[in-house]
Amino acid sequence: MSSDDHEQPGGAEPAIETFVPPAWRELLGREHLGAAIVLAGGVLVGAINIYLAASLLPTAVAELGGASFYAWNMTIYLVAMVIATMLTGRFLSRWGNVGAYLLGFATFTAGSLTCAVSPEMALLLVSRGVQGLGAGLLSGLGFAVIRAALPARLWTRGTALMSAMYGVGNFAGPAIGGLFAQVGSWRLAFAAMAVIGAVCGAIVPRVLPRSERGSTRVPVPVVSLLMSTAAAGAVSVAGVVAGTPAKAAGIGVALLLMAGFVVHERRSELRVFPRTTYQRGSSLKWVYLTLGLLAFGVAVESFLPLFGQRLAGLPPLVAGFFAAAISLGWSVTQIGSSSVTGHRAMRRLCVLGPVLLAAGLLVQGLLQREDTPIWLVLVWVPVLFVAGAGIGLAYPHLSVAAMSSTQDPEEGGRAAAAIATVTSLSIAFGTAVAGVLLNLGGASMLDAARNVLFGLAVICAIGALSAHAANRTSLTEPADRAPLPRGA
């Protein structure tokens, strides 16, 4: 993937080295700070709320009842997020940059407020769905609007900042939820999210460029949307139902639905992903697959607190912070990785990232012990940090590769918004697969922990092969391409 990649009529290949990123102070300076806050804030609130409810629900259930619907809070939220990310392009065409963002923050704020005042579990579940719709739209908009909100030279920095918010959210969500649950004020946690959403929404008209609304109505890819939503629902249900056969069946149904999704998208003019994804010889499909496999590994964070409590006797709050070492590694490393501009170095980082993630999970599996001594628990932190660093090394460069895959504004927005769709789907799939692997351990928590860690390590390692395929494909591109946009 080289800096001299060009665009072919009908679709361009993603180019990993497209821009030379300037210093962080330009992105966070007076001219672009407001846009950076809105873009990153939208992704952050969605990421925080993926895991926020997990810490709050025990307290909420004690007050509202409805324990049998406990796990559906995560399921409904994730499915709603996936639906909204896939409709990002339509909302942009209908409402423009500012209007779409205002709608996203308003929906998220309304859902959060309703969560805060819900008198029963049924309304809380509906409210989580509304909250997920807003969060998914905001996540998709962040990657789609960056093309208009920031100059091309800041895309790498802006993308790194936004995608780092997934890591920050995974770290902050359990911590914030645990803090409010500790004092018995779960409603205040959702109210705080509503305040954050309202504040971010209030500054949108001042900091984002207004775009013209589309003159034609963008059709909804109904079949693709239904199939992908059904797949997300099946895999989310697989993560919460009891019994290995039921979980495996759910994942099998989801895989069949996704296969049908790909077949339909290749033949249809109404697509979720840009047409370049399905063209022969395109590297965009490998870029998306690598992003998905990196996000797949994040699912382990839902289970690490359990392993810490059961195998090492850690208190819940301490176990949660140990698990967040992956997100910390992701966020910190991503900020540094976005400074890399050399063609060869960026290619290597995209391959090295999945290798480090898989190696970290593998080593963590080898370190699991019954009655783990404290000195060994302390070793977990750098190991998990390295695993998260693997995500941070590759994610920003792969994201920019997808964003810069075409000069066509509509296709470019679709390619960028698809990053959030791929991430949400992969986390849902990863959580369900990890749940199946956990059940295979039976009554032995040690066996269950090793199954999850070893299994996810093998799956994430495939990302090194897909990254290599993306690099190799870009080297065989035709020479008659128009130059991709470059920074000043």
Short mmCIF file of C-alpha atoms in Angstrom, two decimals:
data_model
loop_
_atom_site.label_atom_id
_atom_site.label_comp_id
_atom_site.label_asym_id
_atom_site.label_seq_id
_atom_site.Cartn_x
_atom_site.Cartn_y
_atom_site.Cartn_z
CA MET A 1 0.00 0.00 0.00
CA SER A 2 2.01 2.93 -1.23
CA SER A 3 1.76 6.69 -1.31
CA ASP A 4 1.61 6.68 -5.08
CA ASP A 5 -1.59 4.65 -5.25
CA HIS A 6 -4.16 6.06 -7.67
CA GLU A 7 -7.87 5.83 -8.28
CA GLN A 8 -9.35 3.75 -11.05
CA PRO A 9 -12.63 4.77 -12.64
CA GLY A 10 -15.40 3.00 -10.77
CA GLY A 11 -13.43 2.67 -7.54
CA ALA A 12 -10.00 3.07 -6.03
CA GLU A 13 -7.88 0.85 -3.91
CA PRO A 14 -7.16 1.90 -0.34
CA ALA A 15 -3.72 3.36 0.13
CA ILE A 16 -2.18 2.91 3.56
CA GLU A 17 0.34 5.68 3.10
CA THR A 18 -1.69 8.58 1.82
CA PHE A 19 -0.95 11.51 4.12
CA VAL A 20 1.92 12.78 6.19
CA PRO A 21 0.31 13.66 9.52
CA PRO A 22 1.26 17.00 11.09
CA ALA A 23 1.78 17.60 14.77
CA TRP A 24 -1.06 16.89 17.21
CA ARG A 25 -1.15 20.56 18.16
CA GLU A 26 -2.67 21.40 14.76
CA LEU A 27 -5.61 19.01 15.28
CA LEU A 28 -6.10 20.18 18.86
CA GLY A 29 -5.47 23.85 18.10
CA ARG A 30 -8.11 26.57 18.06
CA GLU A 31 -9.12 26.06 14.42
CA HIS A 32 -9.97 22.34 14.62
CA LEU A 33 -10.47 21.65 18.35
CA GLY A 34 -14.25 22.01 18.28
CA ALA A 35 -14.64 19.60 15.37
CA ALA A 36 -12.26 17.13 17.04
CA ILE A 37 -14.34 17.24 20.26
CA VAL A 38 -17.58 16.54 18.40
CA LEU A 39 -16.13 13.75 16.25
CA ALA A 40 -14.33 12.04 19.12
CA GLY A 41 -17.10 12.74 21.64
CA GLY A 42 -19.71 11.05 19.48
CA VAL A 43 -17.64 7.89 19.24
CA LEU A 44 -16.75 8.03 22.94
CA VAL A 45 -20.30 8.19 24.32
CA GLY A 46 -21.27 5.19 22.21
CA ALA A 47 -18.23 3.20 23.32
CA ILE A 48 -18.72 4.04 27.01
CA ASN A 49 -22.32 2.87 26.95
CA ILE A 50 -21.46 -0.55 25.53
CA TYR A 51 -20.10 -1.55 28.92
CA LEU A 52 -21.58 1.11 31.22
CA ALA A 53 -24.79 -0.83 31.77
CA ALA A 54 -22.92 -4.01 32.66
CA SER A 55 -21.74 -2.36 35.88
CA LEU A 56 -25.08 -0.72 36.61
CA LEU A 57 -27.50 -3.55 35.91
CA PRO A 58 -27.14 -5.49 39.17
CA THR A 59 -28.21 -2.37 41.05
CA ALA A 60 -30.93 -1.55 38.50
CA VAL A 61 -32.35 -5.09 38.62
CA ALA A 62 -32.49 -4.94 42.41
CA GLU A 63 -34.75 -1.90 42.08
CA LEU A 64 -36.74 -2.66 38.91
CA GLY A 65 -36.81 -6.45 38.81
CA GLY A 66 -36.74 -8.24 35.45
CA ALA A 67 -33.62 -10.29 36.11
CA SER A 68 -34.55 -12.70 33.28
CA PHE A 69 -33.98 -9.85 30.78
CA TYR A 70 -30.61 -8.93 32.26
CA ALA A 71 -28.47 -9.81 29.23
CA TRP A 72 -30.83 -8.20 26.71
CA ASN A 73 -29.61 -4.74 27.68
CA MET A 74 -26.35 -5.39 25.82
CA THR A 75 -28.04 -7.29 22.98
CA ILE A 76 -30.57 -4.56 22.16
CA TYR A 77 -27.96 -1.82 22.42
CA LEU A 78 -25.49 -3.53 20.04
CA VAL A 79 -28.14 -4.44 17.46
CA ALA A 80 -29.44 -0.86 17.49
CA MET A 81 -25.90 0.43 17.00
CA VAL A 82 -25.35 -1.79 13.97
CA ILE A 83 -28.63 -0.65 12.38
CA ALA A 84 -27.80 3.03 12.87
CA THR A 85 -24.24 2.81 11.53
CA MET A 86 -25.61 1.30 8.32
CA LEU A 87 -28.03 4.19 7.85
CA THR A 88 -25.41 6.89 8.36
CA GLY A 89 -25.14 7.72 4.65
CA ARG A 90 -28.89 8.19 4.33
CA PHE A 91 -29.04 10.55 7.29
CA LEU A 92 -26.13 12.57 5.91
CA SER A 93 -27.85 12.91 2.56
CA ARG A 94 -31.17 13.86 4.17
CA TRP A 95 -29.98 16.20 6.92
CA GLY A 96 -26.40 17.21 6.08
CA ASN A 97 -23.44 17.15 8.47
CA VAL A 98 -24.88 19.42 11.15
CA GLY A 99 -28.42 18.09 10.98
CA ALA A 100 -27.33 14.45 11.13
CA TYR A 101 -25.10 15.10 14.14
CA LEU A 102 -27.84 17.01 15.95
CA LEU A 103 -30.19 14.10 15.32
CA GLY A 104 -27.59 11.63 16.64
CA PHE A 105 -26.90 13.54 19.85
CA ALA A 106 -30.62 14.26 20.37
CA THR A 107 -31.51 10.58 20.00
CA PHE A 108 -28.71 9.51 22.32
CA THR A 109 -29.66 12.14 24.92
CA ALA A 110 -33.34 11.18 24.81
CA GLY A 111 -32.51 7.50 25.20
CA SER A 112 -30.16 8.22 28.12
CA LEU A 113 -32.73 10.39 29.91
CA THR A 114 -35.42 7.75 29.49
CA CYS A 115 -33.02 5.14 30.89
CA ALA A 116 -32.49 7.38 33.90
CA VAL A 117 -36.21 7.66 34.70
CA SER A 118 -37.35 4.17 33.67
CA PRO A 119 -39.78 2.76 36.24
CA GLU A 120 -39.56 -0.81 34.96
CA MET A 121 -37.22 -3.12 33.04
CA ALA A 122 -39.32 -3.12 29.84
CA LEU A 123 -38.96 0.64 29.42
CA LEU A 124 -35.26 0.42 30.26
CA LEU A 125 -34.79 -2.08 27.42
CA VAL A 126 -36.61 0.16 24.94
CA SER A 127 -34.57 3.13 26.15
CA ARG A 128 -31.34 1.21 25.62
CA GLY A 129 -32.43 0.60 22.04
CA VAL A 130 -33.02 4.33 21.48
CA GLN A 131 -29.69 5.08 23.11
CA GLY A 132 -28.02 2.52 20.84
CA LEU A 133 -29.55 4.09 17.73
CA GLY A 134 -28.10 7.45 18.68
CA ALA A 135 -24.72 5.97 19.60
CA GLY A 136 -24.50 4.00 16.36
CA LEU A 137 -25.34 7.04 14.25
CA LEU A 138 -22.72 9.11 16.08
CA SER A 139 -20.09 6.40 15.61
CA GLY A 140 -20.78 6.16 11.89
CA LEU A 141 -20.89 9.94 11.47
CA GLY A 142 -17.50 10.38 13.11
CA PHE A 143 -15.70 8.47 10.38
CA ALA A 144 -17.93 9.78 7.56
CA VAL A 145 -17.89 13.50 8.42
CA ILE A 146 -14.15 13.69 9.08
CA ARG A 147 -13.64 14.07 5.33
CA ALA A 148 -15.51 17.39 5.43
CA ALA A 149 -14.71 18.51 8.98
CA LEU A 150 -10.91 18.27 8.74
CA PRO A 151 -8.37 18.87 5.97
CA ALA A 152 -6.91 15.74 4.38
CA ARG A 153 -3.58 16.18 6.13
CA LEU A 154 -5.35 15.68 9.50
CA TRP A 155 -7.28 12.54 8.58
CA THR A 156 -4.75 10.18 10.12
CA ARG A 157 -4.62 12.13 13.39
CA GLY A 158 -8.39 12.56 13.50
CA THR A 159 -9.02 8.90 12.77
CA ALA A 160 -6.52 7.87 15.45
CA LEU A 161 -8.26 10.14 17.98
CA MET A 162 -11.71 8.78 17.16
CA SER A 163 -10.78 5.11 17.09
CA ALA A 164 -8.83 5.58 20.32
CA MET A 165 -12.16 6.54 21.85
CA TYR A 166 -13.26 2.90 21.54
CA GLY A 167 -10.39 1.98 23.83
CA VAL A 168 -11.06 4.87 26.20
CA GLY A 169 -14.76 3.97 26.28
CA ASN A 170 -14.05 0.34 27.07
CA PHE A 171 -11.88 1.52 29.94
CA ALA A 172 -14.18 4.27 31.23
CA GLY A 173 -17.50 2.47 30.82
CA PRO A 174 -17.02 -0.16 33.54
CA ALA A 175 -15.23 2.34 35.78
CA ILE A 176 -17.98 4.98 35.57
CA GLY A 177 -20.72 2.39 35.92
CA GLY A 178 -18.99 0.78 38.87
CA LEU A 179 -18.52 4.12 40.59
CA PHE A 180 -22.19 5.08 40.34
CA ALA A 181 -23.31 1.56 41.24
CA GLN A 182 -21.04 1.66 44.30
CA VAL A 183 -23.02 4.60 45.70
CA GLY A 184 -26.34 3.11 44.55
CA SER A 185 -27.09 5.85 41.99
CA TRP A 186 -27.40 3.99 38.69
CA ARG A 187 -29.91 6.51 37.35
CA LEU A 188 -27.39 9.34 37.74
CA ALA A 189 -24.96 7.50 35.46
CA PHE A 190 -27.44 7.60 32.58
CA ALA A 191 -28.31 11.21 33.44
CA ALA A 192 -24.62 12.10 33.22
CA MET A 193 -24.46 10.52 29.75
CA ALA A 194 -27.45 12.63 28.73
CA VAL A 195 -25.70 15.80 29.88
CA ILE A 196 -22.58 14.92 27.89
CA GLY A 197 -24.67 14.24 24.79
CA ALA A 198 -26.55 17.52 25.16
CA VAL A 199 -23.34 19.55 25.60
CA CYS A 200 -21.71 17.99 22.54
CA GLY A 201 -24.87 18.56 20.53
CA ALA A 202 -25.00 22.21 21.53
CA ILE A 203 -21.62 22.99 19.97
CA VAL A 204 -22.23 21.09 16.72
CA PRO A 205 -23.59 24.07 14.69
CA ARG A 206 -20.57 26.17 15.71
CA VAL A 207 -17.77 23.79 14.83
CA LEU A 208 -18.90 21.57 11.94
CA PRO A 209 -19.13 22.72 8.33
CA ARG A 210 -22.63 22.74 6.91
CA SER A 211 -23.13 20.53 3.87
CA GLU A 212 -25.87 20.70 1.30
CA ARG A 213 -28.66 18.19 1.65
CA GLY A 214 -28.87 15.67 -1.14
CA SER A 215 -31.14 16.66 -4.00
CA THR A 216 -32.26 13.07 -4.46
CA ARG A 217 -33.55 10.69 -1.86
CA VAL A 218 -31.01 7.99 -1.04
CA PRO A 219 -32.71 4.58 -1.16
CA VAL A 220 -32.33 2.30 1.85
CA PRO A 221 -30.55 -1.02 1.15
CA VAL A 222 -33.40 -2.88 2.83
CA VAL A 223 -32.28 -6.44 2.11
CA SER A 224 -28.69 -5.80 3.21
CA LEU A 225 -29.90 -4.01 6.32
CA LEU A 226 -32.31 -6.79 7.29
CA MET A 227 -29.75 -9.56 6.75
CA SER A 228 -26.97 -7.82 8.66
CA THR A 229 -29.32 -6.83 11.47
CA ALA A 230 -30.60 -10.40 11.72
CA ALA A 231 -26.99 -11.62 11.82
CA ALA A 232 -26.15 -9.14 14.58
CA GLY A 233 -29.25 -10.22 16.48
CA ALA A 234 -28.44 -13.92 16.07
CA VAL A 235 -24.88 -13.52 17.28
CA SER A 236 -25.96 -11.29 20.17
CA VAL A 237 -28.56 -13.86 21.24
CA ALA A 238 -25.89 -16.56 20.95
CA GLY A 239 -23.89 -14.64 23.51
CA VAL A 240 -26.65 -14.72 26.11
CA VAL A 241 -28.47 -18.06 25.68
CA ALA A 242 -27.48 -21.01 27.83
CA GLY A 243 -25.86 -24.15 26.45
CA THR A 244 -23.09 -24.65 23.94
CA PRO A 245 -25.35 -26.15 21.21
CA ALA A 246 -27.66 -23.13 21.34
CA LYS A 247 -24.70 -20.73 21.18
CA ALA A 248 -23.13 -22.62 18.28
CA ALA A 249 -26.47 -22.62 16.43
CA GLY A 250 -26.81 -18.88 16.88
CA ILE A 251 -23.32 -18.27 15.51
CA GLY A 252 -23.98 -20.66 12.62
CA VAL A 253 -27.16 -18.82 11.67
CA ALA A 254 -25.30 -15.51 11.88
CA LEU A 255 -22.52 -16.77 9.58
CA LEU A 256 -25.07 -17.99 7.02
CA LEU A 257 -26.83 -14.64 7.12
CA MET A 258 -23.54 -12.78 6.63
CA ALA A 259 -22.66 -15.03 3.70
CA GLY A 260 -26.04 -14.20 2.18
CA PHE A 261 -25.38 -10.52 2.89
CA VAL A 262 -22.12 -10.62 0.90
CA VAL A 263 -23.72 -12.47 -2.02
CA HIS A 264 -26.57 -9.94 -2.17
CA GLU A 265 -24.25 -6.93 -1.90
CA ARG A 266 -22.07 -8.15 -4.77
CA ARG A 267 -25.10 -8.31 -7.07
CA SER A 268 -27.14 -5.34 -5.88
CA GLU A 269 -26.91 -1.64 -6.65
CA LEU A 270 -28.19 -0.88 -3.14
CA ARG A 271 -25.27 -1.63 -0.83
CA VAL A 272 -24.06 -0.90 2.67
CA PHE A 273 -20.38 -1.11 1.72
CA PRO A 274 -18.83 0.81 -1.20
CA ARG A 275 -18.76 -0.93 -4.57
CA THR A 276 -14.94 -1.08 -4.44
CA THR A 277 -15.21 -3.67 -1.68
CA TYR A 278 -16.63 -6.25 -4.06
CA GLN A 279 -14.50 -5.53 -7.12
CA ARG A 280 -12.07 -8.18 -8.27
CA GLY A 281 -8.57 -7.46 -6.98
CA SER A 282 -9.74 -4.83 -4.49
CA SER A 283 -7.80 -4.60 -1.24
CA LEU A 284 -10.64 -2.80 0.56
CA LYS A 285 -12.26 -6.09 1.55
CA TRP A 286 -8.98 -7.15 3.20
CA VAL A 287 -8.75 -3.81 5.01
CA TYR A 288 -12.24 -4.26 6.46
CA LEU A 289 -11.53 -7.88 7.40
CA THR A 290 -8.36 -6.87 9.25
CA LEU A 291 -10.21 -4.11 11.11
CA GLY A 292 -12.89 -6.62 12.06
CA LEU A 293 -10.41 -9.19 13.36
CA LEU A 294 -8.68 -6.52 15.46
CA ALA A 295 -12.03 -5.49 16.97
CA PHE A 296 -12.87 -9.17 17.49
CA GLY A 297 -10.16 -9.37 20.15
CA VAL A 298 -11.75 -6.57 22.17
CA ALA A 299 -14.52 -8.98 23.16
CA VAL A 300 -12.17 -10.64 25.64
CA GLU A 301 -12.60 -7.65 27.94
CA SER A 302 -16.10 -8.83 28.84
CA PHE A 303 -14.61 -12.00 30.35
CA LEU A 304 -11.29 -10.91 31.87
CA PRO A 305 -12.92 -9.52 35.05
CA LEU A 306 -14.53 -12.94 35.58
CA PHE A 307 -11.17 -14.68 35.24
CA GLY A 308 -9.53 -12.20 37.60
CA GLN A 309 -12.17 -12.70 40.27
CA ARG A 310 -12.44 -16.49 40.02
CA LEU A 311 -8.79 -17.41 39.44
CA ALA A 312 -6.97 -14.66 41.32
CA GLY A 313 -9.54 -13.64 43.94
CA LEU A 314 -9.49 -9.99 42.84
CA PRO A 315 -12.23 -7.60 44.02
CA PRO A 316 -14.66 -6.71 41.20
CA LEU A 317 -13.43 -3.14 40.75
CA VAL A 318 -9.76 -4.18 40.68
CA ALA A 319 -10.50 -7.02 38.25
CA GLY A 320 -12.27 -4.56 35.97
CA PHE A 321 -9.28 -2.25 35.85
CA PHE A 322 -6.94 -5.16 35.09
CA ALA A 323 -9.15 -6.10 32.16
CA ALA A 324 -9.07 -2.51 30.90
CA ALA A 325 -5.32 -2.83 30.26
CA ILE A 326 -6.18 -3.91 26.71
CA SER A 327 -8.11 -0.70 26.05
CA LEU A 328 -5.35 1.34 27.64
CA GLY A 329 -2.78 -0.27 25.35
CA TRP A 330 -5.05 0.34 22.36
CA SER A 331 -5.58 4.04 23.14
CA VAL A 332 -2.01 4.96 24.10
CA THR A 333 -0.35 3.09 21.25
CA GLN A 334 -2.75 4.42 18.65
CA ILE A 335 -1.84 8.00 19.43
CA GLY A 336 1.83 7.21 18.82
CA SER A 337 1.20 4.98 15.81
CA SER A 338 -0.53 7.77 13.93
CA SER A 339 2.81 9.62 13.83
CA VAL A 340 4.33 6.93 11.61
CA THR A 341 4.50 8.06 7.98
CA GLY A 342 7.04 5.79 6.28
CA HIS A 343 5.55 3.53 3.61
CA ARG A 344 7.33 0.36 4.72
CA ALA A 345 6.80 1.07 8.41
CA MET A 346 3.05 1.54 8.00
CA ARG A 347 2.73 -1.67 6.02
CA ARG A 348 4.61 -3.55 8.72
CA LEU A 349 2.50 -2.06 11.51
CA CYS A 350 -0.68 -3.27 9.81
CA VAL A 351 0.68 -6.82 9.83
CA LEU A 352 2.38 -6.57 13.23
CA GLY A 353 -0.78 -5.35 14.97
CA PRO A 354 -2.78 -8.60 14.69
CA VAL A 355 0.38 -10.59 15.55
CA LEU A 356 0.87 -8.65 18.81
CA LEU A 357 -2.82 -8.93 19.69
CA ALA A 358 -2.81 -12.70 19.14
CA ALA A 359 0.51 -13.15 20.97
CA GLY A 360 -0.75 -11.16 23.96
CA LEU A 361 -3.90 -13.26 24.23
CA LEU A 362 -1.87 -16.46 23.84
CA VAL A 363 0.59 -15.53 26.57
CA GLN A 364 -2.26 -14.40 28.83
CA GLY A 365 -3.81 -17.84 28.38
CA LEU A 366 -0.55 -19.52 29.34
CA LEU A 367 -0.37 -17.37 32.49
CA GLN A 368 -3.75 -18.49 33.84
CA ARG A 369 -3.50 -20.51 37.07
CA GLU A 370 -5.77 -21.70 39.85
CA ASP A 371 -5.24 -19.47 42.90
CA THR A 372 -3.01 -17.14 40.87
CA PRO A 373 -0.36 -15.48 43.09
CA ILE A 374 -0.24 -11.70 43.18
CA TRP A 375 3.14 -11.49 41.44
CA LEU A 376 1.71 -13.33 38.46
CA VAL A 377 -1.38 -11.14 38.44
CA LEU A 378 0.93 -8.13 38.10
CA VAL A 379 2.46 -9.73 35.01
CA TRP A 380 -0.99 -9.78 33.40
CA VAL A 381 -1.00 -5.99 33.03
CA PRO A 382 1.92 -5.58 30.58
CA VAL A 383 0.82 -8.67 28.67
CA LEU A 384 -2.70 -7.30 28.19
CA PHE A 385 -1.26 -3.88 27.38
CA VAL A 386 0.80 -5.42 24.58
CA ALA A 387 -2.29 -7.18 23.25
CA GLY A 388 -4.15 -3.85 23.13
CA ALA A 389 -1.12 -2.17 21.57
CA GLY A 390 -1.49 -4.52 18.63
CA ILE A 391 -4.88 -2.94 17.88
CA GLY A 392 -3.50 0.57 18.27
CA LEU A 393 -0.58 -0.02 15.92
CA ALA A 394 -2.70 -0.97 12.93
CA TYR A 395 -6.15 0.56 13.44
CA PRO A 396 -5.52 4.21 12.41
CA HIS A 397 -3.69 3.31 9.20
CA LEU A 398 -6.28 0.75 8.17
CA SER A 399 -9.06 3.27 8.90
CA VAL A 400 -7.47 5.92 6.70
CA ALA A 401 -6.95 3.30 3.99
CA ALA A 402 -10.70 2.69 3.94
CA MET A 403 -11.55 6.40 4.11
CA SER A 404 -9.26 7.32 1.21
CA SER A 405 -10.38 4.47 -1.04
CA THR A 406 -12.23 6.79 -3.41
CA GLN A 407 -12.59 10.45 -4.34
CA ASP A 408 -16.34 10.08 -4.81
CA PRO A 409 -17.92 11.87 -1.80
CA GLU A 410 -20.87 9.48 -1.52
CA GLU A 411 -18.73 6.35 -1.81
CA GLY A 412 -16.10 7.87 0.46
CA GLY A 413 -18.67 8.58 3.16
CA ARG A 414 -20.00 5.04 2.84
CA ALA A 415 -16.49 3.59 3.10
CA ALA A 416 -15.75 5.66 6.20
CA ALA A 417 -19.05 4.94 7.94
CA ALA A 418 -18.54 1.22 7.32
CA ILE A 419 -15.59 1.30 9.74
CA ALA A 420 -18.02 1.73 12.65
CA THR A 421 -20.31 -0.96 11.24
CA VAL A 422 -17.46 -3.45 10.98
CA THR A 423 -16.29 -2.62 14.51
CA SER A 424 -19.74 -3.02 16.08
CA LEU A 425 -20.45 -6.29 14.27
CA SER A 426 -17.06 -7.72 15.18
CA ILE A 427 -17.41 -6.94 18.87
CA ALA A 428 -20.84 -8.63 18.85
CA PHE A 429 -19.48 -11.68 17.03
CA GLY A 430 -16.43 -11.85 19.30
CA THR A 431 -18.52 -11.72 22.46
CA ALA A 432 -20.76 -14.57 21.27
CA VAL A 433 -17.83 -16.75 20.18
CA ALA A 434 -16.09 -16.14 23.49
CA GLY A 435 -19.28 -17.18 25.28
CA VAL A 436 -19.28 -20.50 23.45
CA LEU A 437 -15.61 -21.06 24.26
CA LEU A 438 -16.31 -20.23 27.90
CA ASN A 439 -19.04 -22.90 28.11
CA LEU A 440 -16.71 -25.50 26.64
CA GLY A 441 -14.66 -25.24 29.84
CA GLY A 442 -17.51 -26.74 31.84
CA ALA A 443 -17.15 -26.40 35.59
CA SER A 444 -13.43 -25.58 35.36
CA MET A 445 -12.84 -21.82 35.24
CA LEU A 446 -9.19 -22.44 34.35
CA ASP A 447 -10.16 -24.47 31.28
CA ALA A 448 -12.79 -21.88 30.36
CA ALA A 449 -10.28 -19.03 30.59
CA ARG A 450 -7.75 -20.86 28.43
CA ASN A 451 -10.39 -21.76 25.87
CA VAL A 452 -11.44 -18.13 25.48
CA LEU A 453 -7.93 -16.70 25.34
CA PHE A 454 -6.45 -19.38 23.07
CA GLY A 455 -9.49 -19.41 20.79
CA LEU A 456 -9.57 -15.64 20.30
CA ALA A 457 -5.78 -15.64 19.80
CA VAL A 458 -6.11 -18.05 16.87
CA ILE A 459 -8.93 -16.02 15.29
CA CYS A 460 -7.15 -12.68 15.70
CA ALA A 461 -3.94 -14.08 14.23
CA ILE A 462 -5.78 -14.45 10.90
CA GLY A 463 -5.67 -10.65 10.78
CA ALA A 464 -1.95 -10.81 9.95
CA LEU A 465 -2.81 -12.80 6.81
CA SER A 466 -5.58 -10.42 5.74
CA ALA A 467 -3.30 -7.40 6.33
CA HIS A 468 -0.62 -9.07 4.21
CA ALA A 469 -3.23 -9.69 1.51
CA ALA A 470 -4.20 -5.99 1.57
CA ASN A 471 -0.54 -4.99 1.19
CA ARG A 472 0.05 -7.47 -1.61
CA THR A 473 -3.11 -6.52 -3.49
CA SER A 474 -2.23 -2.82 -3.48
CA LEU A 475 1.14 -3.58 -5.07
CA THR A 476 -0.56 -5.09 -8.13
CA GLU A 477 -2.88 -2.17 -8.83
CA PRO A 478 -3.12 -0.81 -12.37
CA ALA A 479 -1.00 2.24 -13.08
CA ASP A 480 -3.75 4.30 -14.75
CA ARG A 481 -5.28 5.76 -11.64
CA ALA A 482 -5.94 9.35 -10.70
CA PRO A 483 -4.05 10.49 -7.58
CA LEU A 484 -5.75 10.19 -4.24
CA PRO A 485 -6.18 13.47 -2.33
CA ARG A 486 -3.15 14.53 -0.35
CA GLY A 487 -2.52 16.84 2.54
CA ALA A 488 -1.06 20.29 2.12
#
